[in-house]
CSV table of C-alpha atoms in Angstrom, one decimal:
chain,number,residue,atom,x,y,z
A,15,ASP,CA,0.8,17.6,6.3
A,16,ASP,CA,-0.8,14.2,5.5
A,17,GLY,CA,1.1,11.5,3.8
A,18,VAL,CA,1.6,7.7,3.6
A,19,VAL,CA,4.5,6.5,5.7
A,20,SER,CA,6.8,5.9,2.8
A,21,SER,CA,6.5,9.5,1.7
A,22,LEU,CA,7.3,11.1,5.1
A,23,SER,CA,10.6,12.8,6.0
A,24,ALA,CA,11.8,13.5,9.5
A,25,GLY,CA,10.8,17.2,9.0
A,26,ARG,CA,7.2,16.3,8.1
A,27,VAL,CA,6.9,14.0,11.1
A,28,GLU,CA,8.3,16.7,13.5
A,29,ALA,CA,6.0,19.4,12.1
A,30,VAL,CA,3.0,17.3,12.9
A,31,LEU,CA,4.2,16.0,16.3
A,32,ARG,CA,5.1,19.5,17.6
A,33,PRO,CA,1.6,21.0,18.0
A,34,LYS,CA,0.3,17.7,19.3
A,35,MET,CA,2.9,15.8,21.4
A,36,ASP,CA,5.1,18.7,22.4
A,37,ALA,CA,2.2,20.8,23.5
A,38,ALA,CA,0.6,18.0,25.5
A,39,TRP,CA,4.0,17.2,27.1
A,40,TYR,CA,4.6,20.7,28.2
A,41,LEU,CA,1.1,21.0,29.6
A,42,ASP,CA,1.6,17.9,31.6
A,43,GLU,CA,5.0,19.1,32.9
A,44,LEU,CA,3.7,22.5,33.9
A,45,THR,CA,0.5,21.3,35.7
A,46,ARG,CA,1.6,18.1,37.5
A,47,GLY,CA,1.9,19.9,40.8
A,48,GLY,CA,-1.3,21.9,40.4
A,49,GLY,CA,-3.9,19.3,41.6
A,50,LEU,CA,-6.0,19.6,38.4
A,51,ALA,CA,-9.5,18.3,38.6
A,52,ARG,CA,-9.5,17.8,34.8
A,53,PHE,CA,-6.7,17.3,32.3
A,54,VAL,CA,-8.4,17.0,28.9
A,55,VAL,CA,-6.7,16.8,25.5
A,56,PHE,CA,-8.1,16.3,22.1
A,57,SER,CA,-6.8,13.4,20.1
A,58,SER,CA,-8.0,11.6,17.0
A,59,LEU,CA,-9.5,8.3,15.9
A,60,ALA,CA,-6.4,8.1,13.7
A,61,GLY,CA,-4.3,7.3,16.8
A,62,THR,CA,-6.6,4.3,17.7
A,63,LEU,CA,-7.4,2.7,14.4
A,64,GLY,CA,-4.8,4.3,12.1
A,65,ALA,CA,-5.8,6.4,9.1
A,66,ALA,CA,-5.0,5.9,5.4
A,67,GLY,CA,-2.5,8.5,4.2
A,68,GLN,CA,-2.0,10.0,7.7
A,69,GLY,CA,1.1,8.2,9.0
A,70,ASN,CA,2.5,11.2,10.9
A,71,TYR,CA,-0.9,12.4,12.2
A,72,ALA,CA,-1.8,8.9,13.5
A,73,ALA,CA,1.6,8.7,15.3
A,74,ALA,CA,1.2,12.1,16.9
A,75,ASN,CA,-2.3,11.3,18.3
A,76,ALA,CA,-1.2,7.9,19.5
A,77,ALA,CA,1.6,9.6,21.4
A,78,VAL,CA,-0.9,12.0,23.0
A,79,ASP,CA,-3.1,9.1,24.0
A,80,ALA,CA,-0.1,7.4,25.6
A,81,LEU,CA,0.8,10.5,27.6
A,82,VAL,CA,-2.7,10.5,29.1
A,83,VAL,CA,-2.6,6.7,29.9
A,84,GLY,CA,0.7,7.4,31.7
A,85,ARG,CA,-0.9,10.2,33.8
A,86,VAL,CA,-3.8,7.9,34.7
A,87,ALA,CA,-1.3,5.1,35.7
A,88,ALA,CA,0.4,7.7,38.0
A,89,GLY,CA,-2.9,8.4,39.7
A,90,LEU,CA,-3.4,11.8,38.0
A,91,SER,CA,-6.5,13.1,36.2
A,92,GLY,CA,-6.5,12.7,32.4
A,93,VAL,CA,-8.7,12.0,29.5
A,94,SER,CA,-7.9,12.0,25.8
A,95,LEU,CA,-10.9,12.4,23.5
A,96,ALA,CA,-10.1,10.6,20.3
A,97,TRP,CA,-12.5,12.4,17.9
A,98,GLY,CA,-13.8,11.1,14.7
A,99,VAL,CA,-14.7,13.5,11.9
A,100,TRP,CA,-17.0,16.5,12.7
A,101,ASP,CA,-19.5,17.7,10.2
A,102,ALA,CA,-18.3,21.3,10.1
A,103,GLU,CA,-17.2,23.9,7.5
A,104,GLY,CA,-14.1,24.8,9.4
A,105,GLY,CA,-11.2,22.8,10.7
A,106,MET,CA,-9.8,19.6,9.2
A,107,ALA,CA,-13.2,18.4,8.0
A,108,GLY,CA,-13.7,21.7,6.1
A,109,ARG,CA,-10.8,20.7,3.8
A,110,LEU,CA,-12.4,17.4,2.8
A,111,SER,CA,-13.6,17.0,-0.8
A,112,ASP,CA,-16.9,15.4,-1.6
A,113,ARG,CA,-15.0,12.3,-2.7
A,114,ASP,CA,-13.3,12.1,0.7
A,115,ARG,CA,-16.6,12.3,2.4
A,116,GLU,CA,-18.1,9.7,0.2
A,117,ARG,CA,-15.1,7.4,0.9
A,118,MET,CA,-15.5,7.8,4.7
A,119,VAL,CA,-19.2,7.0,4.5
A,120,ARG,CA,-18.5,3.9,2.4
A,121,GLU,CA,-16.0,2.8,5.1
A,122,GLY,CA,-18.7,3.2,7.8
A,123,LEU,CA,-17.5,6.5,9.4
A,124,VAL,CA,-20.2,9.2,9.9
A,125,PRO,CA,-19.3,12.8,10.6
A,126,LEU,CA,-20.6,14.1,14.0
A,127,SER,CA,-22.9,17.1,14.1
A,128,ALA,CA,-21.8,20.0,16.3
A,129,GLY,CA,-24.6,19.3,18.7
A,130,VAL,CA,-23.8,15.6,19.2
A,131,GLY,CA,-20.1,16.3,19.5
A,132,LEU,CA,-20.6,18.9,22.2
A,133,SER,CA,-22.9,16.6,24.1
A,134,VAL,CA,-20.3,13.9,24.0
A,135,LEU,CA,-17.7,16.4,25.4
A,136,ASP,CA,-20.0,17.5,28.2
A,137,ARG,CA,-20.8,13.9,29.2
A,138,VAL,CA,-17.2,12.7,29.2
A,139,VAL,CA,-15.8,15.6,31.1
A,140,GLY,CA,-18.8,15.7,33.5
A,141,GLU,CA,-18.6,12.1,34.3
A,142,GLY,CA,-14.9,12.4,35.1
A,143,ARG,CA,-13.8,9.8,32.6
A,144,ARG,CA,-10.2,8.7,32.6
A,145,GLY,CA,-7.9,7.4,29.9
A,146,VAL,CA,-8.7,7.3,26.1
A,147,VAL,CA,-12.3,7.7,25.0
A,148,VAL,CA,-13.2,7.3,21.3
A,149,ALA,CA,-15.9,9.7,20.2
A,150,ALA,CA,-16.9,9.0,16.6
A,151,GLY,CA,-20.1,8.3,14.6
A,152,TRP,CA,-20.5,5.0,12.9
A,153,SER,CA,-22.7,3.4,10.3
A,154,VAL,CA,-23.1,-0.2,11.3
A,155,GLY,CA,-24.3,-1.1,7.8
A,156,GLY,CA,-21.2,0.5,6.3
A,157,LEU,CA,-18.9,-1.3,8.7
A,158,ARG,CA,-20.6,-4.6,7.9
A,159,GLY,CA,-20.1,-3.9,4.2
A,160,ARG,CA,-16.4,-4.0,4.6
A,161,SER,CA,-14.5,-7.3,4.4
A,162,GLY,CA,-13.3,-8.8,7.7
A,163,GLU,CA,-9.7,-8.5,6.6
A,164,ARG,CA,-9.9,-4.8,6.2
A,165,LEU,CA,-12.0,-4.0,9.3
A,166,PRO,CA,-10.0,-3.3,12.4
A,167,ALA,CA,-10.4,-5.9,15.2
A,168,LEU,CA,-12.0,-3.4,17.6
A,169,LEU,CA,-14.8,-2.6,15.0
A,170,ARG,CA,-15.1,-6.2,14.0
A,171,ASP,CA,-16.2,-7.0,17.5
A,172,LEU,CA,-18.4,-4.0,17.7
A,173,VAL,CA,-20.6,-4.9,14.7
A,174,GLY,CA,-20.2,-8.7,14.9
A,175,VAL,CA,-18.3,-9.1,11.6
A,176,ARG,CA,-16.1,-12.2,11.2
A,177,ARG,CA,-13.4,-12.8,8.7
A,178,ARG,CA,-15.0,-13.9,5.4
A,179,VAL,CA,-14.1,-14.6,1.7
A,180,ALA,CA,-13.3,-11.5,-0.4
A,181,LEU,CA,-16.5,-9.8,-1.6
A,182,ASP,CA,-15.7,-9.7,-5.3
A,183,ALA,CA,-14.4,-13.2,-5.7
A,184,PRO,CA,-16.6,-15.5,-7.8
A,185,ALA,CA,-18.1,-18.6,-6.2
A,186,GLY,CA,-16.0,-21.7,-6.2
A,187,SER,CA,-12.9,-23.1,-4.4
A,188,GLY,CA,-9.6,-21.3,-4.2
A,189,SER,CA,-8.9,-17.6,-4.3
A,190,PHE,CA,-10.0,-15.3,-7.2
A,191,ALA,CA,-6.3,-15.0,-8.1
A,192,ASP,CA,-5.9,-18.8,-8.4
A,193,ARG,CA,-8.9,-19.0,-10.7
A,194,LEU,CA,-7.6,-16.1,-12.8
A,195,ALA,CA,-4.3,-18.0,-13.1
A,196,GLU,CA,-6.1,-20.9,-14.7
A,197,LEU,CA,-7.5,-18.8,-17.6
A,198,PRO,CA,-5.9,-18.5,-21.0
A,199,ALA,CA,-3.5,-15.5,-21.1
A,200,ALA,CA,-5.8,-13.2,-23.2
A,201,GLU,CA,-8.8,-13.9,-20.9
A,202,ARG,CA,-6.7,-13.4,-17.8
A,203,GLN,CA,-5.5,-10.0,-19.2
A,204,ALA,CA,-9.1,-8.9,-19.9
A,205,ALA,CA,-10.4,-10.1,-16.5
A,206,VAL,CA,-7.7,-8.3,-14.5
A,207,THR,CA,-8.1,-5.2,-16.5
A,208,GLU,CA,-11.8,-5.1,-15.9
A,209,LEU,CA,-11.3,-5.6,-12.2
A,210,VAL,CA,-8.6,-2.9,-11.8
A,211,ARG,CA,-10.7,-0.4,-13.9
A,212,ALA,CA,-13.8,-1.1,-11.9
A,213,ARG,CA,-12.0,-0.6,-8.6
A,214,ALA,CA,-10.3,2.6,-9.7
A,215,ALA,CA,-13.6,3.9,-11.1
A,216,ALA,CA,-15.3,3.3,-7.8
A,217,VAL,CA,-12.6,5.0,-5.8
A,218,LEU,CA,-12.7,8.0,-8.2
A,219,GLY,CA,-16.5,8.2,-8.4
A,220,HIS,CA,-16.7,7.4,-12.1
A,221,ASP,CA,-20.1,6.2,-13.3
A,222,SER,CA,-18.5,3.7,-15.8
A,223,PRO,CA,-15.2,1.8,-15.6
A,224,ALA,CA,-15.1,1.9,-19.4
A,225,SER,CA,-14.5,5.7,-19.2
A,226,LEU,CA,-11.3,5.2,-17.3
A,227,PRO,CA,-8.1,5.5,-19.5
A,228,VAL,CA,-5.8,2.5,-18.9
A,229,ASP,CA,-2.6,4.4,-19.7
A,230,GLN,CA,-3.2,7.7,-18.0
A,231,ALA,CA,-1.3,8.3,-14.7
A,232,PHE,CA,-3.3,7.8,-11.6
A,233,HIS,CA,-2.3,11.2,-10.2
A,234,GLU,CA,-3.6,12.8,-13.4
A,235,LEU,CA,-6.9,11.1,-12.8
A,236,GLY,CA,-7.1,12.5,-9.3
A,237,VAL,CA,-5.9,9.6,-7.2
A,238,ASP,CA,-4.4,11.0,-4.0
A,239,SER,CA,-2.7,9.1,-1.2
A,240,LEU,CA,-6.0,8.1,0.5
A,241,ALA,CA,-7.5,6.9,-2.8
A,242,ALA,CA,-4.3,5.0,-3.5
A,243,VAL,CA,-4.6,3.1,-0.2
A,244,GLU,CA,-8.3,2.4,-0.8
A,245,LEU,CA,-7.6,1.1,-4.3
A,246,ARG,CA,-4.8,-1.1,-3.1
A,247,ASN,CA,-6.9,-2.5,-0.2
A,248,GLY,CA,-9.9,-3.1,-2.5
A,249,LEU,CA,-7.8,-5.0,-5.1
A,250,GLY,CA,-6.0,-7.0,-2.4
A,251,THR,CA,-9.4,-8.1,-1.0
A,252,ALA,CA,-10.9,-8.9,-4.3
A,253,LEU,CA,-7.9,-10.9,-5.5
A,254,GLY,CA,-7.0,-12.6,-2.2
A,255,LEU,CA,-3.5,-11.3,-2.6
A,256,ARG,CA,-1.3,-9.3,-0.2
A,257,LEU,CA,-0.3,-6.3,-2.3
A,258,PRO,CA,2.4,-3.8,-1.4
A,259,THR,CA,1.4,-0.6,0.2
A,260,THR,CA,3.1,1.4,-2.5
A,261,LEU,CA,1.3,-0.5,-5.3
A,262,VAL,CA,-0.2,2.6,-7.0
A,263,PHE,CA,3.0,4.7,-6.6
A,264,ASP,CA,5.2,2.0,-8.1
A,265,HIS,CA,2.7,1.1,-10.8
A,266,PRO,CA,1.1,4.4,-11.6
A,267,SER,CA,-1.6,3.5,-14.2
A,268,VAL,CA,-4.3,0.9,-14.7
A,269,ARG,CA,-2.2,-0.9,-17.2
A,270,ALA,CA,0.8,-0.9,-15.0
A,271,VAL,CA,-1.2,-2.4,-12.1
A,272,VAL,CA,-2.7,-5.0,-14.4
A,273,ASP,CA,0.8,-6.0,-15.5
A,274,TYR,CA,2.0,-6.3,-11.9
A,275,VAL,CA,-1.0,-8.3,-10.8
A,276,ILE,CA,-0.6,-10.7,-13.8
A,277,ARG,CA,3.0,-11.3,-13.0
A,278,GLN,CA,2.0,-12.3,-9.4
A,279,ILE,CA,-0.6,-14.8,-10.5
A,280,THR,CA,0.7,-16.1,-13.8
A,281,PRO,CA,1.5,-19.9,-13.5
A,282,LYS,CA,4.7,-21.5,-14.8
A,283,THR,CA,4.4,-23.5,-18.0
A,284,ASP,CA,5.3,-27.2,-18.2
A,285,GLY,CA,8.8,-26.3,-19.2
A,286,GLY,CA,9.3,-24.1,-16.1
A,287,ASP,CA,9.1,-20.8,-18.0
A,288,HIS,CA,6.6,-18.0,-17.5
A,289,VAL,CA,4.1,-16.5,-19.8
A,290,THR,CA,4.6,-12.8,-20.0
A,291,ALA,CA,2.0,-10.3,-18.9
A,292,ASP,CA,0.9,-9.6,-22.5
A,293,GLY,CA,0.5,-13.4,-23.1
A,294,ARG,CA,3.7,-14.1,-25.1
A,295,ASP,CA,5.6,-17.3,-24.5
A,296,GLU,CA,8.8,-16.6,-22.6
A,297,THR,CA,10.5,-19.6,-24.1
A,298,ALA,CA,10.3,-18.1,-27.5
A,299,ILE,CA,11.8,-14.8,-26.1
A,300,ARG,CA,14.7,-16.7,-24.6
A,301,LYS,CA,15.4,-18.5,-27.8
A,302,ALA,CA,15.4,-15.2,-29.8
A,303,LEU,CA,17.7,-13.5,-27.3
A,304,GLN,CA,20.2,-16.4,-27.5
A,305,THR,CA,20.8,-15.6,-31.2
A,306,VAL,CA,22.2,-12.2,-30.3
A,307,GLN,CA,26.1,-12.0,-30.5
A,308,VAL,CA,28.0,-10.4,-27.6
A,309,ALA,CA,29.6,-7.9,-29.9
A,310,ALA,CA,26.2,-6.8,-31.0
A,311,LEU,CA,25.1,-6.3,-27.4
A,312,ARG,CA,28.2,-4.2,-26.7
A,313,ALA,CA,27.6,-2.1,-29.8
A,314,ALA,CA,24.1,-1.4,-28.7
A,315,GLY,CA,25.1,-0.4,-25.2
A,316,LEU,CA,23.2,-3.3,-23.6
A,317,LEU,CA,26.1,-5.5,-22.5
A,318,ASP,CA,26.8,-3.9,-19.1
A,319,GLY,CA,23.2,-4.0,-18.1
A,320,LEU,CA,22.9,-7.6,-19.1
A,321,LEU,CA,26.0,-8.5,-17.2
A,322,GLU,CA,24.7,-6.9,-14.1
A,323,LEU,CA,21.5,-9.0,-14.3
A,324,ALA,CA,23.7,-12.1,-14.8
A,325,GLY,CA,25.8,-11.2,-11.7
A,326,VAL,CA,28.9,-10.6,-13.7
A,327,ARG,CA,30.9,-7.4,-13.5
A,328,PRO,CA,31.7,-5.6,-16.7
A,329,ASP,CA,35.4,-6.2,-16.0
A,330,GLY,CA,34.8,-9.9,-16.7
A,331,SER,CA,34.8,-11.1,-13.2
A,332,ASN,CA,31.9,-13.0,-11.5
A,333,GLY,CA,30.4,-10.8,-8.7
A,334,ALA,CA,29.4,-13.7,-6.5
A,335,ALA,CA,32.8,-15.4,-6.8
A,336,ALA,CA,34.7,-12.1,-6.3
A,337,GLN,CA,37.3,-13.1,-8.9
A,338,ASP,CA,40.3,-10.9,-9.9
A,339,GLU,CA,39.1,-7.4,-10.7
A,340,THR,CA,41.8,-6.8,-13.2
A,341,ALA,CA,40.5,-9.4,-15.6
A,342,ASP,CA,40.6,-8.3,-19.2
A,343,VAL,CA,37.3,-6.8,-20.6
A,344,ASP,CA,37.8,-8.9,-23.7
A,345,ALA,CA,37.3,-12.0,-21.6
A,346,ILE,CA,33.6,-11.3,-21.9
A,347,ASP,CA,33.7,-12.2,-25.5
A,348,GLU,CA,34.9,-15.7,-24.6
A,349,LEU,CA,31.6,-16.4,-22.8
A,350,ASP,CA,29.1,-18.5,-24.7
A,351,THR,CA,26.4,-16.0,-25.7
A,352,GLU,CA,23.6,-18.5,-25.0
A,353,ALA,CA,25.0,-19.1,-21.5
A,354,LEU,CA,25.3,-15.4,-20.8
A,355,ILE,CA,21.7,-14.7,-21.9
A,356,ARG,CA,20.5,-17.7,-19.8
A,357,MET,CA,22.3,-16.3,-16.8
A,358,ALA,CA,20.7,-12.9,-17.1
A,359,LEU,CA,17.2,-14.4,-17.6
A,360,ASP,CA,17.7,-16.6,-14.5
A,361,ASN,CA,18.6,-13.5,-12.4
A,362,GLY,CA,22.2,-14.3,-12.0
A,363,GLN,CA,22.0,-18.0,-11.1
A,364,PRO,CA,24.3,-19.7,-13.5
A,365,ASP,CA,23.9,-23.4,-14.2
A,366,ASP,CA,26.7,-26.0,-14.4
A,367,GLU,CA,27.2,-25.4,-18.2
A,368,THR,CA,27.6,-21.7,-17.6
A,369,GLN,CA,30.1,-22.3,-14.8
A,370,GLU,CA,32.2,-24.5,-17.2
A,371,GLY,CA,32.0,-21.9,-19.9
């Protein structure tokens, strides 16, 4: 029942913890007085390093690992084998698509053959290891190909990778996002679109970014939760920005992601206003809106929404000041239209002139 943390319910977490944590807990309880020579449980690499799109599964395996660590601290036998992926037709690996396998290899994780996996099991159990033992196959070249920011600290030490500049950032000072912000609006739009399409095409396995529709929903293109995390991580690294984990879900197409990124990197103009994502001057938009009469806004059904943005309740009272809630609705008409529009555009922060109005 894989899923990113934000999509998980209590039921989905419980369903995954039960066969892992509950089973291990009962096994521990029922055998504590038995003088066991070996107490062996199977865990997952997800519990040690985390796993994109497996919030509940990672938590369940981390809990199993913790149980074994507790046994060892109490002087009891215990080993938790945190397996990586096995190269097998059955089990969890058997449900992986070719795209999933390609993604893992790009990230530096190599599936274990049955022979190697069983040899590891024999060795760990035969040597009487205790605690948590990670048993996974790695491609050192693949790990080194990941940026330092995205490589877990344990693996960074393993392969000698240090934090470095984002791979896709052009040479020069400052982050890629900073340099994009210095471009004219039209060029900035084109550059961000090219970057997002290229990243999305790579995640989806497309030969050419140009073949990727900018308005089609990501889920229709085949972007699952794992691909969404990979896309977000890749864009964040390339841009030098900290992007939200729900980026692809909140902005579900190439164009929507482009608009979001541009809003994050667009500089203010000399007058303190912003250029919109499509390159239009926000000052001109403000001036146009200020010509609209309050009566026209009410007739169009837009007044209440505009008042909410301005921090004014539709009953005519100011939300922040908590004025009398019985104020007459007609009092709204007494507000200066220009001041009302300005309050809304400034996210409910009225200036002195608005206060006096």
